[in-house]
Amino acid sequence: MPAGHDTATSPATQRLNNALREAGLAALISAGLSFPILALGAEPDINNQLALQTRWSWMFAAIIIIACARFFAVMLDGWRARTLAMAGLLCAAFGFGTWYFAGIAEPKIVGGTIVAGLIAMLAAFPIDTSESRASIAAKAPARPATILSSTATSLIATAGIGALIAFPLAMLWWFGSAGSLKWINNYGIQILIFVMLGWGLNIVVGLAGLLDLGYVAFYAVGAYAYALLATQFDLSFWICLPLAGIMAAFWGILLGFPVLRLRGDYLALVTLAFGEIIHLVLTNWSDLTNGEAGILSIPRVTFFGVPFTAGEGGFAHLFGLEFSPIHRTIFLFYLILALALITNFATLRLRRLPIGRAWEALREDEIACRSLGINTTNTKLTAFALGAMFGGFAGSFFAVRQGFINPNSFTFMESAWILAIVVLGGMGSQIGVALAAIVMVGGTEALRELDFLKQLFGQDFNPVQYRMLIFGLAMVVMMIWRPRGFVSTRTPSIFLKERKAVAADLVGEGYG
Amino acid sequence: MRWQSDPLLHVEHLTMRFGGILAVNDLSFTAGRGDITALIGPNGAGKTTVFNCITGFYKPTQGRIAFARDGRADETDVAALTQTARRHARMASGDIYLLERMPDFEISGKAKVARTFQNIRLFQGMTVLENLIVAQHNPLMQASGWTVLGLLGVGPYRARERDAIEKAKFWLNKINLLERADDAAGDLPYGDQRRLEIARAMCMDPVLLCLDEPAAGLNPRETGDLNTLLCMLRDEQNTSLLLIEHDMNVVMQISDHVVVLDYGTKIADGAPAAIRSDPRVIAAYLGVADEDEAQAVAGERAGERT
Amino acid sequence: MEFFFQQLINGVTLGSIYGLIAIGYTMVFGIIGMVNFAHGDIFMVSAFIALLLFLALTTVIGITWLVLAFIIVLLLAMFFTSLWSWVIERLAYRPLRGSFRLAPLISAIGMSIFLANFVQVVQGPRNKPIPPMFNETIALTSGGLFDVTVAWKQIVIMVVTVVLLTIFWYIVQKTPLGRAQRACEQDRKMAALLGIDVDLTISITFIMGAALAAVAGTLYLIQFGNVNFADGFIPGVKAFTAAVLGGIGSIPGAVIGGLLIGLIEVLWAAYVSSDYKNVAAFTILIVVLIFMPQGLLGKPEIEKV
């Protein structure tokens, strides 16, 4: 450790003192945070009386981890060194935890992780010194933002779409018909639904700058529209899909009218309230929606009329394949891929039309728009209606995929997810939204894979419940790290000579 | 005296009240077709409020604002239109609009009264070219079949968009910003932003252009360029101008007609030379009556020098 | 008629709790113009803290005098909840000050999700019931078809609310701290130039809001006798509705709004439909925001061209 010995107040000593003081403070604060809520627990006993449990070890573990983290944050400058130290800390904590909390006395695991963690933490210091020296030596000048040429963009887009089309078949080939279900369904379809919802909301929030916290309402309208039309009137999915979109768009306009007068956070709250009202009505209007129980046995998707069933007349029989439930899943994948791509191409085209430019102008400065003859009422309503329509499409896809729906799929959390995807992706950026959906939905799906931790921490340990915990924390961290999202620059919709990206700090965020 | 012989804007008994404050009090004036009309007065005289009433951002408490887009606004025609509940009438003498009845976007879109703002309102995050294209929203919207045809890729939209770009290039040439067409508007220096805002308004082919302090914050050379630009708008584009300005050099050099406001009331109205020597105007600006007013005038003077 | 009076008392009790939470929303919105989305969950965390402290005091330390236990729990809950709120402001909101407008909102939503799930993970997903407290009732009328009663806990709730509101009202109106808060509300940059520590003032605002939320949390626990990790969202939204109804930025407005929302909710449930009582609250939020955005006691906003 670089500690000076010559004088009492050399910079290194000072820094160490400072770091120790900060770590002590962090320990004190974390003690205050964790004292009642972490250190004490209460579980009802047989008489339904709460019995107090103490978990001091949890509290001390939290204090030590936080204090160490603070210590490293003060001592280390470079991000590589910090990352390494934090990883080492977590690694050591994990090793210790398996031994102390889970009671696993596997010396290889426990000793190995603790030692590796300690080494990583110690190694962070020399790395930090060299890293900071290197960063002083080579201070790269900030490059102006560039945009790929249109040929490169279209090449990448084609390659991406090609990869997506190949995805389910590759999975099928790689994992077999049973093993690929998880990849195509949980990752592929789930992510694509959120990509589509993100793109739909992007019209409202990203382009028009209208903050909508109740987008899930349109998703719900789409889903219930399909479910009710299909179960009550026996209409096929292909007829219901456009109807569901139109209904959602209608609701979008209905919501749009009153909220036109509102701006900023107030608009956000009214849309939130609207989303909640829809949710409550779906829950309580049992005659129509069957309440909490939801709508069961919604007709499943067919291959343009050919059902995915075993035996005579089914898809497999018709095409001479061996029956497998994966056929339907693959078809659903292509269906949502097509819907998402339609959303994308429509949005890209809209951006180059007067309405799209008016949306962006509205986001930049509404008053200026009015001085240029733009009917802001109609412009906002169009944004709401189109965004809602794509939400409705996604909703009816959701219903046909699930086969049953209930109000619990359409809570505020869903709206928060979709909005987080749009903001994290970078408002207005199509590719950013897609990336954010992959990271967020894929990431939380991947947390389900942590089931192996059960073997370490015992069967009571449920990694899935940490999903939302990590998700919430990730939202905070990502906002601090990139408040304007992954793709923060704006691509102009038209150019004379050269398409230059517009820097993030110039792009408006909308106040409507 | 075109403001008497051929007026295109009649402001009559305009009154605007905000709660207890009387911002504009029974103001009447006319602006002549093809004139540069200057609206001047000390700070807080209500000039911007008048602009906001004319361009529909405020609904006046009382009064009538008649606008003859392309003919003479005959007294009897305007009176007849006022009797009805309508906003617009096509009379024998041309289209007449009652601006106080119209929403802001129709005033700019249909009556062709464009404006700029005191604190520049460009679309900062859009490029210079995009700013000028957005200004041609209404004709382009029509060409795109209200989005439906444009979305399907049919119809005359592509061609109309090319025309719009040509028009934008024409104006960029006029304000010497063609080189920066693909840069974000927010990246331009202040003076360029002022000129761009004027060019953006001109892309709407306005009949009357209202400029709110176009010379504010400009250096003397830029002010000179601005004078040339404004005279060009009047002489070559046949656009009538209504401007609020504190810079007396601009006002006296280019305007054909000056209206002076003080405390929301008109105190003088006439040709620049007459205004310069009007005792009431001098009193309002140099304010000898009481100390408060003198201080306001001193502040005003300081503002003029910048 | 007796039934109506009974509902009135219940409504005022509930409304007091909403009012206390609403003050946190209204103060934070007033000073930094942000909807502190996590405030409802701060309230929920405070109820858990109060619950655990109450159990610790009664079972481990063995305090049997309920009034003393209540006062200790109230004070400690205010302290620990304020600490949570301070840390959250410091870590999740302060770095985003002056940044992109949506960033603090998303950060606050993230915090709200984090808090609810943190409590779920460490305290379990089940309802936590506590033994009833101050449950004895006083009959206000008797002999009729229906006795109007008021429980001691309702009296406690109203008294505590009135006392604390008076204290906080005094702080905001009469002390230099309150003056600094109002200065920051008007113009943060200018306040900083005049030597006000803006960051500190904002932190204190969060702390004050959280302390009142902790009072609300403790009282909520006494009133309803149990708490759950998901109990932050709906009371949070209702309290925000109360803040908006009263006029955002106005502390007396928040209290009046809270009382109104409490009354409307109780009366709606009693006379119309208890299924749709939350719909009523949300509808009020929408209607007020659209038709009366300045609320009952707020200042109107004029659009600047």
JSON list of N, CA and C in Angstrom, two decimals, chain A residues 314-335:
[
{"chain": "A", "resi": 314, "resn": "GLY", "atom": "N", "xyz": [-53.53, -30.34, -38.58]},
{"chain": "A", "resi": 314, "resn": "GLY", "atom": "CA", "xyz": [-52.66, -29.45, -37.83]},
{"chain": "A", "resi": 314, "resn": "GLY", "atom": "C", "xyz": [-51.50, -28.97, -38.68]},
{"chain": "A", "resi": 315, "resn": "PHE", "atom": "N", "xyz": [-50.77, -28.00, -38.12]},
{"chain": "A", "resi": 315, "resn": "PHE", "atom": "CA", "xyz": [-49.65, -27.41, -38.84]},
{"chain": "A", "resi": 315, "resn": "PHE", "atom": "C", "xyz": [-48.62, -28.48, -39.20]},
{"chain": "A", "resi": 316, "resn": "ALA", "atom": "N", "xyz": [-48.28, -29.31, -38.20]},
{"chain": "A", "resi": 316, "resn": "ALA", "atom": "CA", "xyz": [-47.24, -30.30, -38.41]},
{"chain": "A", "resi": 316, "resn": "ALA", "atom": "C", "xyz": [-47.67, -31.30, -39.49]},
{"chain": "A", "resi": 317, "resn": "HIS", "atom": "N", "xyz": [-48.91, -31.71, -39.42]},
{"chain": "A", "resi": 317, "resn": "HIS", "atom": "CA", "xyz": [-49.43, -32.67, -40.38]},
{"chain": "A", "resi": 317, "resn": "HIS", "atom": "C", "xyz": [-49.41, -32.10, -41.79]},
{"chain": "A", "resi": 318, "resn": "LEU", "atom": "N", "xyz": [-49.83, -30.84, -41.89]},
{"chain": "A", "resi": 318, "resn": "LEU", "atom": "CA", "xyz": [-49.93, -30.19, -43.19]},
{"chain": "A", "resi": 318, "resn": "LEU", "atom": "C", "xyz": [-48.56, -30.08, -43.85]},
{"chain": "A", "resi": 319, "resn": "PHE", "atom": "N", "xyz": [-47.54, -29.79, -43.06]},
{"chain": "A", "resi": 319, "resn": "PHE", "atom": "CA", "xyz": [-46.21, -29.58, -43.63]},
{"chain": "A", "resi": 319, "resn": "PHE", "atom": "C", "xyz": [-45.34, -30.82, -43.51]},
{"chain": "A", "resi": 320, "resn": "GLY", "atom": "N", "xyz": [-45.97, -31.92, -43.09]},
{"chain": "A", "resi": 320, "resn": "GLY", "atom": "CA", "xyz": [-45.23, -33.16, -43.01]},
{"chain": "A", "resi": 320, "resn": "GLY", "atom": "C", "xyz": [-44.13, -33.16, -41.97]},
{"chain": "A", "resi": 321, "resn": "LEU", "atom": "N", "xyz": [-44.35, -32.42, -40.89]},
{"chain": "A", "resi": 321, "resn": "LEU", "atom": "CA", "xyz": [-43.36, -32.39, -39.83]},
{"chain": "A", "resi": 321, "resn": "LEU", "atom": "C", "xyz": [-43.84, -33.25, -38.67]},
{"chain": "A", "resi": 322, "resn": "GLU", "atom": "N", "xyz": [-42.91, -33.58, -37.80]},
{"chain": "A", "resi": 322, "resn": "GLU", "atom": "CA", "xyz": [-43.30, -34.27, -36.58]},
{"chain": "A", "resi": 322, "resn": "GLU", "atom": "C", "xyz": [-43.86, -33.23, -35.63]},
{"chain": "A", "resi": 323, "resn": "PHE", "atom": "N", "xyz": [-45.00, -33.53, -34.98]},
{"chain": "A", "resi": 323, "resn": "PHE", "atom": "CA", "xyz": [-45.62, -32.49, -34.14]},
{"chain": "A", "resi": 323, "resn": "PHE", "atom": "C", "xyz": [-44.70, -32.11, -32.98]},
{"chain": "A", "resi": 324, "resn": "SER", "atom": "N", "xyz": [-44.64, -30.81, -32.76]},
{"chain": "A", "resi": 324, "resn": "SER", "atom": "CA", "xyz": [-43.88, -30.34, -31.60]},
{"chain": "A", "resi": 324, "resn": "SER", "atom": "C", "xyz": [-44.47, -29.01, -31.19]},
{"chain": "A", "resi": 325, "resn": "PRO", "atom": "N", "xyz": [-44.64, -28.76, -29.88]},
{"chain": "A", "resi": 325, "resn": "PRO", "atom": "CA", "xyz": [-45.20, -27.46, -29.44]},
{"chain": "A", "resi": 325, "resn": "PRO", "atom": "C", "xyz": [-44.29, -26.29, -29.82]},
{"chain": "A", "resi": 326, "resn": "ILE", "atom": "N", "xyz": [-43.05, -26.59, -30.14]},
{"chain": "A", "resi": 326, "resn": "ILE", "atom": "CA", "xyz": [-42.12, -25.51, -30.45]},
{"chain": "A", "resi": 326, "resn": "ILE", "atom": "C", "xyz": [-42.54, -24.78, -31.73]},
{"chain": "A", "resi": 327, "resn": "HIS", "atom": "N", "xyz": [-43.28, -25.45, -32.62]},
{"chain": "A", "resi": 327, "resn": "HIS", "atom": "CA", "xyz": [-43.70, -24.80, -33.87]},
{"chain": "A", "resi": 327, "resn": "HIS", "atom": "C", "xyz": [-44.48, -23.54, -33.58]},
{"chain": "A", "resi": 328, "resn": "ARG", "atom": "N", "xyz": [-45.41, -23.65, -32.61]},
{"chain": "A", "resi": 328, "resn": "ARG", "atom": "CA", "xyz": [-46.21, -22.48, -32.29]},
{"chain": "A", "resi": 328, "resn": "ARG", "atom": "C", "xyz": [-45.32, -21.36, -31.73]},
{"chain": "A", "resi": 329, "resn": "THR", "atom": "N", "xyz": [-44.41, -21.75, -30.86]},
{"chain": "A", "resi": 329, "resn": "THR", "atom": "CA", "xyz": [-43.53, -20.75, -30.26]},
{"chain": "A", "resi": 329, "resn": "THR", "atom": "C", "xyz": [-42.72, -20.03, -31.33]},
{"chain": "A", "resi": 330, "resn": "ILE", "atom": "N", "xyz": [-42.21, -20.82, -32.27]},
{"chain": "A", "resi": 330, "resn": "ILE", "atom": "CA", "xyz": [-41.42, -20.19, -33.33]},
{"chain": "A", "resi": 330, "resn": "ILE", "atom": "C", "xyz": [-42.29, -19.26, -34.17]},
{"chain": "A", "resi": 331, "resn": "PHE", "atom": "N", "xyz": [-43.51, -19.71, -34.43]},
{"chain": "A", "resi": 331, "resn": "PHE", "atom": "CA", "xyz": [-44.41, -18.84, -35.20]},
{"chain": "A", "resi": 331, "resn": "PHE", "atom": "C", "xyz": [-44.69, -17.54, -34.42]},
{"chain": "A", "resi": 332, "resn": "LEU", "atom": "N", "xyz": [-44.91, -17.68, -33.11]},
{"chain": "A", "resi": 332, "resn": "LEU", "atom": "CA", "xyz": [-45.14, -16.49, -32.29]},
{"chain": "A", "resi": 332, "resn": "LEU", "atom": "C", "xyz": [-43.93, -15.57, -32.34]},
{"chain": "A", "resi": 333, "resn": "PHE", "atom": "N", "xyz": [-42.76, -16.16, -32.35]},
{"chain": "A", "resi": 333, "resn": "PHE", "atom": "CA", "xyz": [-41.54, -15.34, -32.42]},
{"chain": "A", "resi": 333, "resn": "PHE", "atom": "C", "xyz": [-41.54, -14.51, -33.71]},
{"chain": "A", "resi": 334, "resn": "TYR", "atom": "N", "xyz": [-41.83, -15.19, -34.83]},
{"chain": "A", "resi": 334, "resn": "TYR", "atom": "CA", "xyz": [-41.83, -14.45, -36.10]},
{"chain": "A", "resi": 334, "resn": "TYR", "atom": "C", "xyz": [-42.93, -13.41, -36.13]},
{"chain": "A", "resi": 335, "resn": "LEU", "atom": "N", "xyz": [-44.05, -13.73, -35.49]},
{"chain": "A", "resi": 335, "resn": "LEU", "atom": "CA", "xyz": [-45.17, -12.80, -35.46]},
{"chain": "A", "resi": 335, "resn": "LEU", "atom": "C", "xyz": [-44.78, -11.51, -34.72]}
]
